[in-house]
Coordinates of C-alpha atoms and ligand atoms in Angstrom, one line a residue:
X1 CA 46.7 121.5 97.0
X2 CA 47.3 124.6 95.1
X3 CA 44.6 127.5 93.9
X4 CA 44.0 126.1 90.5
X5 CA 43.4 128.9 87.9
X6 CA 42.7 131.1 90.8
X7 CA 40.2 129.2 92.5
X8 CA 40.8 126.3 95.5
X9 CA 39.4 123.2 94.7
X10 CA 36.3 122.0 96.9
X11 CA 37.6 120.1 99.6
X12 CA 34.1 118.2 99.3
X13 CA 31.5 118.1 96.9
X14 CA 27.5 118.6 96.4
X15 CA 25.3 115.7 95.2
X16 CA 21.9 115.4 94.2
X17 CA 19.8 113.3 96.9
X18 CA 19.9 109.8 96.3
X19 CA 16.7 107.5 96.6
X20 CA 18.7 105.3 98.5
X21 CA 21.9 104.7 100.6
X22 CA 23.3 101.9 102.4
X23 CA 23.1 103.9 106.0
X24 CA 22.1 107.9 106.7
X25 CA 24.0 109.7 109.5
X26 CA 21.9 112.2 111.0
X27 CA 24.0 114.8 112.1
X28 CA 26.9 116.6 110.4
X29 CA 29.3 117.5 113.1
X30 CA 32.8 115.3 114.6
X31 CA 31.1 112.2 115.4
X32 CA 28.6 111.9 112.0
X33 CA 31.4 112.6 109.4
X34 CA 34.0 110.9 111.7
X35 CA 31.6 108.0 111.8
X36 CA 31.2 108.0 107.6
X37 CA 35.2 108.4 107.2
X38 CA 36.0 104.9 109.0
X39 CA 32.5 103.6 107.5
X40 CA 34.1 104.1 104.4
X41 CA 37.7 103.9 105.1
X42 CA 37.7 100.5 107.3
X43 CA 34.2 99.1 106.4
X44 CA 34.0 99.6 102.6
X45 CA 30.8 101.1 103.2
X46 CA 30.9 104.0 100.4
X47 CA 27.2 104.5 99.8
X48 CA 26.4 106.5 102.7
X49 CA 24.8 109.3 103.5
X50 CA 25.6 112.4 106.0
X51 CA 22.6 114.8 106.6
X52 CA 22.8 118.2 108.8
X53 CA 19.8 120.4 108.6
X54 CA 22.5 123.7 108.7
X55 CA 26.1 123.4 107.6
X56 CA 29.0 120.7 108.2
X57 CA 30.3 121.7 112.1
X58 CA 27.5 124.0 112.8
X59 CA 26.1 122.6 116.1
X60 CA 28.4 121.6 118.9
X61 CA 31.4 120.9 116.8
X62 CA 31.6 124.3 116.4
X63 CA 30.8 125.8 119.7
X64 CA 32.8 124.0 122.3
X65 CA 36.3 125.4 123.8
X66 CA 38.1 122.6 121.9
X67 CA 39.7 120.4 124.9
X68 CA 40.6 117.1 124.4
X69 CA 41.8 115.6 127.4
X70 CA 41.4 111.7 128.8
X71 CA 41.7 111.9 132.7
X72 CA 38.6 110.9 133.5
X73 CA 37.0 108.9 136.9
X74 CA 35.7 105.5 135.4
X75 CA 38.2 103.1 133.9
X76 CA 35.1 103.1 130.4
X77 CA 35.4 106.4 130.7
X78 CA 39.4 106.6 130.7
X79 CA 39.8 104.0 128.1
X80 CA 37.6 105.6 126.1
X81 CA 38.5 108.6 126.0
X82 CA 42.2 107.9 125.9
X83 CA 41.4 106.1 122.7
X84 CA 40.2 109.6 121.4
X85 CA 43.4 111.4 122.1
X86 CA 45.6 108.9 120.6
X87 CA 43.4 109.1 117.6
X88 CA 43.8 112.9 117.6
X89 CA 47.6 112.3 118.0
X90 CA 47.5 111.4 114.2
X91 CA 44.6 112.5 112.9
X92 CA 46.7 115.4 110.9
X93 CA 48.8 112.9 109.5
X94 CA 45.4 110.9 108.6
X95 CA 43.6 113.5 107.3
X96 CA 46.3 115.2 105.6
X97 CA 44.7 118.1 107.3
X98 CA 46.2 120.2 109.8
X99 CA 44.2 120.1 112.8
X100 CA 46.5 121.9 115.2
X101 CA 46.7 119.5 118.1
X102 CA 48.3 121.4 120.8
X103 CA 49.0 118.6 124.2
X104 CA 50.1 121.7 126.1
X105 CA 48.9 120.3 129.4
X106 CA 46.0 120.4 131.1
X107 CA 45.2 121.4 135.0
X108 CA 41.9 120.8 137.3
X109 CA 42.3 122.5 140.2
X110 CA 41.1 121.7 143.6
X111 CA 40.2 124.6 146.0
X112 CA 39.0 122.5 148.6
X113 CA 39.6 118.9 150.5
X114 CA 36.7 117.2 148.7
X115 CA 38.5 118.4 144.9
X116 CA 41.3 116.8 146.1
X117 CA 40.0 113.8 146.8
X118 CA 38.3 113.6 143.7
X119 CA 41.7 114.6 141.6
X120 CA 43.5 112.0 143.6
X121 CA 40.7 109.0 142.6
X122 CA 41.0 110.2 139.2
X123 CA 44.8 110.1 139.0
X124 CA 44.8 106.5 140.2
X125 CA 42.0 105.3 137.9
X126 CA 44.3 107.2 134.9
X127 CA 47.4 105.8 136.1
X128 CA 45.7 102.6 136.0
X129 CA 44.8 102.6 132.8
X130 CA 48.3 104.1 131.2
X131 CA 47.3 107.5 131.2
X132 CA 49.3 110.2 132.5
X133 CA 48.1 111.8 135.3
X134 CA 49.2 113.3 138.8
X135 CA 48.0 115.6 141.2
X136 CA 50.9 118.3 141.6
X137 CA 51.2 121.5 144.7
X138 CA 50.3 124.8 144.4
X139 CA 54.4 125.9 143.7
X140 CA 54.2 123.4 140.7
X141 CA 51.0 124.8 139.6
X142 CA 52.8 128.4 139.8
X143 CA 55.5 127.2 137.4
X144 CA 53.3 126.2 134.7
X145 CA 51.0 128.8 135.1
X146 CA 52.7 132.3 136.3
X147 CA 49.3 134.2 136.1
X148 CA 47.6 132.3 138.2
X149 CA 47.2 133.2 141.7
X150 CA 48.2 131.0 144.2
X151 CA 48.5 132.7 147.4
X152 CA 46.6 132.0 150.7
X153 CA 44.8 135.9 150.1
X154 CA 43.1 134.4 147.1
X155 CA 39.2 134.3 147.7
X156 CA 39.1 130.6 146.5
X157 CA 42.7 129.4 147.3
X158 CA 44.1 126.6 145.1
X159 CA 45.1 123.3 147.1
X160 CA 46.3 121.5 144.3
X161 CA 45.1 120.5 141.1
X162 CA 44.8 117.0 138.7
X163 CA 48.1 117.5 136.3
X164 CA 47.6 116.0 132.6
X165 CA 50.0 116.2 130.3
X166 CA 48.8 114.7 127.1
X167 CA 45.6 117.1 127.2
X168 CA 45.3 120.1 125.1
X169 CA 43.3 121.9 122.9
X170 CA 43.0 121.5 118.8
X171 CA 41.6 123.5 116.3
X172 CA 37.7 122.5 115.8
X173 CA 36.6 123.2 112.9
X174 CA 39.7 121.7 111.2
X175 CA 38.9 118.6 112.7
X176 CA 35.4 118.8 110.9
X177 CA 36.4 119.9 107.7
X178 CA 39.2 117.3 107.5
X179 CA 36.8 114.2 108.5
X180 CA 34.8 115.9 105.8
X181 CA 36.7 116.3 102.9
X182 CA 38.3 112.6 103.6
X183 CA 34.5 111.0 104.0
X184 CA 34.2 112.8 100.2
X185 CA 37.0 111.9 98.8
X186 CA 35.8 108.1 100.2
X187 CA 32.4 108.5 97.8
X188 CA 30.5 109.5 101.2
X189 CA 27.6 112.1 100.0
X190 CA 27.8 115.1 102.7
X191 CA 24.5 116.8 102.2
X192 CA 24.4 120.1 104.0
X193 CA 20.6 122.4 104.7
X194 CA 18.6 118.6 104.4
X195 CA 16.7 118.2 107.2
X196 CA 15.1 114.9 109.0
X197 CA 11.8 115.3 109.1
X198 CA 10.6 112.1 109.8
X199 CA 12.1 107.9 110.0
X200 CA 10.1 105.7 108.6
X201 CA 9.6 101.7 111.2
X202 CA 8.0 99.1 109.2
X203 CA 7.6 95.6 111.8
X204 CA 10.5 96.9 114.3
X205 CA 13.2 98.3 111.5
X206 CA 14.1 101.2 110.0
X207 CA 13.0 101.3 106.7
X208 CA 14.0 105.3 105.5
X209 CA 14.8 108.8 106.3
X210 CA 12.7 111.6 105.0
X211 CA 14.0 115.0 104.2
X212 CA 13.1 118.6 103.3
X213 CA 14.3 117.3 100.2
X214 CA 12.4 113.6 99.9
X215 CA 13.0 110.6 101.2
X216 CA 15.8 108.2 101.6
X217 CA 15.3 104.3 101.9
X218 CA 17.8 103.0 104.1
X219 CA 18.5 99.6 106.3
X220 CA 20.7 101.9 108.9
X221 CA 20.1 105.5 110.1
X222 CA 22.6 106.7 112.7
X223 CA 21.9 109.7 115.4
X224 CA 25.0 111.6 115.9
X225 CA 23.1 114.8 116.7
X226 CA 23.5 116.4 119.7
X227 CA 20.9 119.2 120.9
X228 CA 18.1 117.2 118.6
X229 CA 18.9 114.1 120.1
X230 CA 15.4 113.3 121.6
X231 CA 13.8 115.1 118.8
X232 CA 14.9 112.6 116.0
X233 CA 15.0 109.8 118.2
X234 CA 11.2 110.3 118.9
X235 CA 10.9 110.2 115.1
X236 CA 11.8 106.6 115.3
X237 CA 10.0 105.8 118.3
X238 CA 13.0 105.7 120.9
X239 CA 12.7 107.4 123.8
X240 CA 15.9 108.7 125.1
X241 CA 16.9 109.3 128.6
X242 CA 18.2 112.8 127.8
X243 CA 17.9 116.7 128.6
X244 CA 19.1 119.4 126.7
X245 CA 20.6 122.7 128.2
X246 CA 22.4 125.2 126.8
X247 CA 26.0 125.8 127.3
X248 CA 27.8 129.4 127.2
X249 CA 31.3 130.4 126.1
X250 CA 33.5 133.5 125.0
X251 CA 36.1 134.8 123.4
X252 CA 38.6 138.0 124.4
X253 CA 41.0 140.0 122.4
X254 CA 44.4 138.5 121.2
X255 CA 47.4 139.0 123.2
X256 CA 50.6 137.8 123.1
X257 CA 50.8 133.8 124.3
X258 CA 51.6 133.7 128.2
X259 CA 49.1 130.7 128.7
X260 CA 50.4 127.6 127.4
X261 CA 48.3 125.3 129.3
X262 CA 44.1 124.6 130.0
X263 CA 43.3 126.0 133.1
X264 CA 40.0 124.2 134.5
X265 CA 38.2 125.5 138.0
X266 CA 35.4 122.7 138.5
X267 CA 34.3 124.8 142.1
X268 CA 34.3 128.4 139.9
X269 CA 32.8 126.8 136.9
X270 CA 35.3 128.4 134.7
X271 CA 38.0 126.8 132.2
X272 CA 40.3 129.4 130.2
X273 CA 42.9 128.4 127.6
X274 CA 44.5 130.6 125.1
X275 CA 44.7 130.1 121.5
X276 CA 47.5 130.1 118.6
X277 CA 45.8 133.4 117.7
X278 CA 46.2 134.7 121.2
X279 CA 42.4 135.1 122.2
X280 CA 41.4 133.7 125.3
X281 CA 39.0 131.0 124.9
X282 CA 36.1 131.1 128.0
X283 CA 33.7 128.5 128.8
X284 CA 31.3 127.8 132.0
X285 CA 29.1 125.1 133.2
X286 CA 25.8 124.5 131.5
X287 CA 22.7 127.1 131.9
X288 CA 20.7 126.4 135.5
X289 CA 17.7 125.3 133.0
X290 CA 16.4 123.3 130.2
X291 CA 16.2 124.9 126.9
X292 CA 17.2 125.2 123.2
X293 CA 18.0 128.6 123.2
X294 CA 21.7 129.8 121.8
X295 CA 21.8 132.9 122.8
X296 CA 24.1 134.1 125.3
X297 CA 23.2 136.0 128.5
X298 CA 24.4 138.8 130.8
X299 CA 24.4 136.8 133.8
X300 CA 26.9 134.8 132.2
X301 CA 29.6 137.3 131.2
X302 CA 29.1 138.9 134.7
X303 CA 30.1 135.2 136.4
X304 CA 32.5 134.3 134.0
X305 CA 34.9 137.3 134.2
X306 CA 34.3 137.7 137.7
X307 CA 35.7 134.2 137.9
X308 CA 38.8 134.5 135.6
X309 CA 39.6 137.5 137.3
X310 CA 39.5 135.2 140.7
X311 CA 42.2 133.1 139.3
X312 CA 44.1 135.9 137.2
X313 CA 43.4 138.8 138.3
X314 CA 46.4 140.4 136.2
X315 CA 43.3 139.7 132.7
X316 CA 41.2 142.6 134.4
X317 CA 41.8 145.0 131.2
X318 CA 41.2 142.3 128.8
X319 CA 38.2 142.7 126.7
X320 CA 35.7 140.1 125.6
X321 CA 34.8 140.0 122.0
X322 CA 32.5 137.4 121.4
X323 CA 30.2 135.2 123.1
X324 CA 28.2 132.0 122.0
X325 CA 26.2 128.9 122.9
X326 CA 25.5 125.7 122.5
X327 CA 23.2 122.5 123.4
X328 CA 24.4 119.7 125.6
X329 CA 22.1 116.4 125.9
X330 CA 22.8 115.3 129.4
X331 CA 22.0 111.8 130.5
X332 CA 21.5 110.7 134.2
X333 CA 25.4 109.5 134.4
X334 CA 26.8 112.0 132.4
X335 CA 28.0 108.9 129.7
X336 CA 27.2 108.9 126.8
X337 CA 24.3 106.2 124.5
X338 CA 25.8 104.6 121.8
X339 CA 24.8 101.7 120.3
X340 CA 21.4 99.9 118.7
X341 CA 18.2 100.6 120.1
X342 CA 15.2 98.2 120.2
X343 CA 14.3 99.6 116.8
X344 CA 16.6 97.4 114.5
X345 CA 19.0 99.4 112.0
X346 CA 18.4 102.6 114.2
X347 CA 22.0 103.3 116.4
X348 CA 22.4 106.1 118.2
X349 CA 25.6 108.0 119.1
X350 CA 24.2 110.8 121.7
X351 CA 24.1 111.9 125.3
X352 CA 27.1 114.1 125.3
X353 CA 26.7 116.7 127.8
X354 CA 29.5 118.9 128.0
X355 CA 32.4 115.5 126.7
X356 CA 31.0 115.3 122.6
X357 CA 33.8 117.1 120.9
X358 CA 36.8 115.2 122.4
X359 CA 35.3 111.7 121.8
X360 CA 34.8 112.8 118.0
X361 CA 37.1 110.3 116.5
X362 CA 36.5 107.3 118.8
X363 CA 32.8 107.4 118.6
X364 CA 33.3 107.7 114.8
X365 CA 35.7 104.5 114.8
X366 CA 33.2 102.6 117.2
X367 CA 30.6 103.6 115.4
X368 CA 31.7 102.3 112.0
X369 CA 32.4 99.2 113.7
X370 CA 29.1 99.0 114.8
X371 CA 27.0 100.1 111.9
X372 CA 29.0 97.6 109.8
X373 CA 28.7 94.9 112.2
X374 CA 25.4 95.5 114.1
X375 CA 27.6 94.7 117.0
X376 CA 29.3 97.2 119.0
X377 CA 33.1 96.8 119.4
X378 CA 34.5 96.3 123.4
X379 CA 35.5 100.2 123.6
X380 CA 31.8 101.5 123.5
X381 CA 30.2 98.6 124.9
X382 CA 29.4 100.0 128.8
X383 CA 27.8 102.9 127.0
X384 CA 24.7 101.0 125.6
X385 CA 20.9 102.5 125.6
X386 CA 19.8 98.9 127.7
X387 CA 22.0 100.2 130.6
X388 CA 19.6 102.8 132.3
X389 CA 17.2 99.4 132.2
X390 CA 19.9 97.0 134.3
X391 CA 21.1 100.2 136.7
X392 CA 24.9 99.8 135.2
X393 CA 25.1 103.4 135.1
X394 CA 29.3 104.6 134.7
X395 CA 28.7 107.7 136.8
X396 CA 31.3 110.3 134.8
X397 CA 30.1 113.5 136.8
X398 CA 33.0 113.8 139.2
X399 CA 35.6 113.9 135.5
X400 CA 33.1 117.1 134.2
X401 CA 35.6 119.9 133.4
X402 CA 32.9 122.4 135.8
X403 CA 30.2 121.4 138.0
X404 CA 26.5 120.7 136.8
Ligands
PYC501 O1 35.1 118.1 129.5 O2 37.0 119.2 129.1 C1 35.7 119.1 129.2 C2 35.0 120.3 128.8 C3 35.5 121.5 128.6 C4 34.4 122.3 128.3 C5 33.3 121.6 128.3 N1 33.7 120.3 128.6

């Protein structure tokens, strides 16, 4: 792909608004134009739709610290999940597109008993299911990490921590704009600043969309948004079992790479990784209250360097440059939904709390299958709307990279 006559070529295009499309995704972030590229790609399903009220990437596949990791606590959960990362494995190759999958490792650690415990379930449940996981000693933890302080004298000493190779970190927005420019180059309409302002139900089904920019009939709407989940849902008459809180993260200076793995602290609420630029990449645990604000806060920079600088205190002249937010719609078992609703033609892919940008490519495979099918494939199927109903929760709180 060279600059032709000085100028790159689009790497996907603008359309008018159709009247009509076989199916409308609501949401243009991973999961949307993920779900569009195997729509088209696997299904044959070309005339589709992608909608996002902003630009491509500009909610949370923009915003989060860009982990991918698959040692989770339930064996949905690890399946799942571990589906995801093998799907990232290739995705370069896939997308032509490099995406900058780095599996540099990635370490929980435990600073007490009960950690422990929890890192030692998890590592059985991963081995289990032919993921690789152990729980390594603090001298191992020192090898990988030399920075990090391991000594008795630390406030919060580290016992242990949950060991995880294949986990790493990828370039984000690559990911988007790869999904994107291969849903285009598929016939899939990405339609950027088009906003949902209302889904039209005629006798139980979802008859059309309707826009800033008019309406859209359609047999299938999809909602792969995440921080509007509820909101559009409501539009169709679905209630959703979700809350939305705001989620904080920063970025330092660059300096030269000394941290090649993910460093998470559930009990500090801190997870630090550094990126091919150099900068270190800071995130905590969701704001203490509901809201839809973005904006970041004091209190937040005060906790989170306080807590880097528990685990490294050799970053103490580092300097932050940027901070951010982002929403997360948290449901009561920290799963995700994904699936069809009682509305027929109206799926939704939501629920994602603080996991969304990992799962990007398996949701988007799962949810192909299931917008083509009306059926959802085995992978997804513990994650349905209907389980909240029959009390099969999968409780994924204890795999949460910080506490909640
Ligand atoms: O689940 O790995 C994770 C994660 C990191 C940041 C937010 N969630």
């Amino acid at each position: 792909h060279g600059a032709v006559g000085g100028e790159w070529p689009r790497a996907w295009r603008e359309h008018d608004l159709e009247s009509s499309y076989d199916a409308v995704i609501i949401g243009g972030g991973v999961h949307g134009l993920a779900t569009a590229y195997y729509l088209a790609r696997d299904h044959g399903m070309r005339n589709v739709a992608v909608l996002d009220k902003a630009y491509i990437g500009s909610g949370g596949s923009g915003r989060n610290t860009a982990i991918l990791r698959s040692n989770y606590l339930t064996p949905e959960g690890v399946r799942f999940y571990d589906r995801s990362v093998k799907l990232y494995e290739h995705l370069a190759a896939d997308l032509n597109y490099n995406v900058m999958f780095s599996q540099r490792g990635h370490l929980t650690l435990a600073h007490n008993d009960a950690s422990l415990r929890t890192m030692r379930w998890r590592t059985e449940v991963n081995k289990q299911q032919g993921v690789d996981s152990s729980v390594i000693d603090p001298d191992e933890i020192a090898k990988l990490v030399p920075y990090l302080d391991v000594s008795s004298e630390a406030r919060y000493p580290i016992l242990g921590a949950l060991y995880h190779p294949p986990g790493g970190i990828v370039r984000h927005d690559a990911v988007v704009w790869g999904y994107a420019r291969g849903a285009d180059a598929h016939g899939v309409h990405i339609h950027q600043q088009t906003e949902v302002t209302g889904i039209d139900v005629s006798h139980g089904r979802v008859t059309g969309v309707r826009t800033n920019r008019g309406r859209i009939s359609t047999p299938v709407v999809l909602n792969a948004t995440a921080g509007w989940a509820t909101l559009i849902s409501d539009m169709a008459g679905v209630s959703m079992p979700v809350q939305t809180f705001p989620l904080q993260a920063a970025v330092t200076e660059p300096v030269r790479p000394f941290l090649d793995t993910v460093v998470v602290s559930g009990t500090l609420h801190v997870y630090v990784s550094q990126t091919d630029r150099g900068e270190l990449v800071f995130g905590a645990s969701v704001d203490p209250f509901a809201s839809y604000s973005m904006r970041g806060s004091l209190e937040f920079t005060e906790g989170i360097a306080g807590h880097v600088l528990e685990l490294m205190p050799a970053l103490h002249r580092m300097r932050l440059l940027r901070q951010w937010a982002g929403l997360c719609d948290m449901t009561p078992d920290y799963s995700p939904i994904m699936g069809p609703t009682p509305v027929e033609g109206f799926y939704v892919d939501v629920g994602w709390g603080t996991y969304g940008f990992k799962a990007g490519p398996v949701s988007g495979e799962a949810m192909a299958a299931t917008l083509a099918s009306g059926k959802p494939p085995e992978i997804i199927a513990a994650f349905g709307l209907d389980r909240f109903a029959d009390g099969r929760l999968v409780g994924e709180k204890g795999a949460a990279a910080v506490g909640h």
